[in-house]
Each structure stands twice: as structure tokens, then as C-alpha cells.
Coordinates of C-alpha atoms in Angstrom, one line a residue:
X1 CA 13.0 -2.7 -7.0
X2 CA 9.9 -2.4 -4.9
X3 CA 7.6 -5.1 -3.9
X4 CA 4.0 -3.9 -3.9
X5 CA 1.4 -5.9 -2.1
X6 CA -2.3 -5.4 -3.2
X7 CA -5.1 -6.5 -1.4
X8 CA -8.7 -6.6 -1.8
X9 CA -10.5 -5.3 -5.2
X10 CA -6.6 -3.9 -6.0
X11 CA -5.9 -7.7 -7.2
X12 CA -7.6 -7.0 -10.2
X13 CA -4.8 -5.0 -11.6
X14 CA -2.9 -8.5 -11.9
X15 CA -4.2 -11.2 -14.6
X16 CA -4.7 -14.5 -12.5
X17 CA -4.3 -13.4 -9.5
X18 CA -6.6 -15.4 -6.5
X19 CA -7.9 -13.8 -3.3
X20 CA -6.2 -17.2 -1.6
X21 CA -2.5 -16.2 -2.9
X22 CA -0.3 -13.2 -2.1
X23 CA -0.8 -10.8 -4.8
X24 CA 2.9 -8.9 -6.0
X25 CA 4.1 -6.7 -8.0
X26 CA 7.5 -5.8 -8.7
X27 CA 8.4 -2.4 -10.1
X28 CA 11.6 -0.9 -11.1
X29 CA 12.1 2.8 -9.9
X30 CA 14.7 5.6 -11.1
X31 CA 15.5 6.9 -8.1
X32 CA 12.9 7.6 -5.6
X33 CA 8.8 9.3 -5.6
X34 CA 6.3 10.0 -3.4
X35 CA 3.6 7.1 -2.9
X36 CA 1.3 9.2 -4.9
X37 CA 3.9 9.3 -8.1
X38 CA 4.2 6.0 -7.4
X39 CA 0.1 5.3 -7.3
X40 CA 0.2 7.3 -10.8
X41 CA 3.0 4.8 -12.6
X42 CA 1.0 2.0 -11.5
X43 CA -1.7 3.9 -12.9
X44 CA -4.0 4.2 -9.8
X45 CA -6.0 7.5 -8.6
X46 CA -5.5 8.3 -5.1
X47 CA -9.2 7.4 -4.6
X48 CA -8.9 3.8 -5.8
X49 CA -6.8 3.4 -2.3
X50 CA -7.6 3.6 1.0
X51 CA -4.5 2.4 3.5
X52 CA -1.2 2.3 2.3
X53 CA 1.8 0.8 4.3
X54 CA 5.7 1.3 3.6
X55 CA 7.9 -1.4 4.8
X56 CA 4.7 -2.0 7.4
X57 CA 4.5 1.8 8.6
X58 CA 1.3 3.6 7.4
X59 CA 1.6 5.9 4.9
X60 CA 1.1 9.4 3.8
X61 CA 0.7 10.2 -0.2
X62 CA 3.5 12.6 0.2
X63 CA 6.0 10.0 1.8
X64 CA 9.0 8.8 0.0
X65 CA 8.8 5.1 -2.0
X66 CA 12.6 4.3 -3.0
X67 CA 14.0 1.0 -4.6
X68 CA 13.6 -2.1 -1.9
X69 CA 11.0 -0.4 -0.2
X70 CA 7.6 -3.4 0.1
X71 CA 4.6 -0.9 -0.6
X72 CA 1.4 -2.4 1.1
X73 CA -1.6 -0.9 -0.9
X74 CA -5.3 -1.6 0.3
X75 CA -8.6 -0.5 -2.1
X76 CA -10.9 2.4 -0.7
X77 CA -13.3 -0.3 1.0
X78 CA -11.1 -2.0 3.0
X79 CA -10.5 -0.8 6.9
X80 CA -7.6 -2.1 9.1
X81 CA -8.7 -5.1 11.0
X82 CA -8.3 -3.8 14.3
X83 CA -10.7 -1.0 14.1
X84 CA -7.7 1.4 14.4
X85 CA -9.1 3.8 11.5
X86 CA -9.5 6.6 14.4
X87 CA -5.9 6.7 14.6
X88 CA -5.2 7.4 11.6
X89 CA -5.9 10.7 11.5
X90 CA -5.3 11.6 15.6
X91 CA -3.0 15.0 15.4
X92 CA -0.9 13.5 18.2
X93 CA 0.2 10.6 16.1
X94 CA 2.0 10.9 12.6
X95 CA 3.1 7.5 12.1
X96 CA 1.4 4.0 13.0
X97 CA 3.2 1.0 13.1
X98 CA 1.2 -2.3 11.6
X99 CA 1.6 -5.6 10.5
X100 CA 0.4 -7.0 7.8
X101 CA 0.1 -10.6 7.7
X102 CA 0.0 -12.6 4.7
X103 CA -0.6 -16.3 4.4
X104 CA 2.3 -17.9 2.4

């Protein structure tokens, strides 16, 4: 099963969910998908996400989601709170490490 964190206007998806809780979803895979198969069974367009995290590494749409992987998925609008968004897309880095921290 993955655990899917959504943050920001992504809460909406969930009835009852509060900006002051952890928002989670749970989702059953067959197997394995990319992040964007996954975005599409959770029916999400790429656009409606910005930064996307798998077990707290950032994420590329083509990257592989499998069972017991926690999926961190943050709207379009949202930025990483370090300012780090340059990084993102520097050609000398593939992968960027981050931690997201939720308040329990």
C-alpha cells in the first residue's frame, strides 16, 4: 500500500480534511507505476502538481511508485520552503534529498 501525503489546495481531494491535520491517503497498487500513472489513478493531471517526493527524495513523473512507497504530492502553487526550486532543474543534480516535516 502507499501512503500519499497531500499538501496545500491537494487536501481538497479528501472530504474533511483540515489544513491543521496531516492529510493521507492510502492506495492499493498491482504491482508498481510511474508517479504519473499513479497521478492518473488518483485522478490528478500532471499540472495540478508541482513537487512531488518519494520516500522524501524528489521526484521525476517517470520514477517508479511501488507498494510501501510514502508519495509526498504538493499543488502547482506551492514552492519548497527553502528556496531550493533552482535546484531542481540544475543538469548536475538528478536527485535532491528533502524532508518533509509534518506536525503530528
Amino acid at each position: 500500500m502507499v501512503e500519499i501525503h497531500l499538501y496545500g489546495r491537494l487536501r481538497q481531494f479528501i472530504p474533511d480534511s483540515r489544513a491543521n491535520e496531516d492529510t493521507i491517503l492510502y492506495f492499493d497498487l498491482d504491482g508498481e507505476c510511474t508517479l504519473q500513472e499513479l497521478l492518473s489513478k488518483l485522478h490528478l493531471k500532471t499540472s495540478d502538481v508541482g513537487d512531488c517526493f518519494i520516500n522524501a527524495i524528489l521526484a521525476e513523473m517517470n520514477d517508479q511508485v511501488r507498494n510501501d512507497d510514502s508519495v509526498g504530492l504538493f499543488p502547482f502553487n506551492m514552492r519548497l520552503i527553502d528556496g531550493g526550486m533552482h535546484l531542481k532543474h540544475h543538469p548536475n543534480l538528478m536527485k535532491i534529498h528533502a524532508t518533509v516535516v509534518s506536525k503530528k
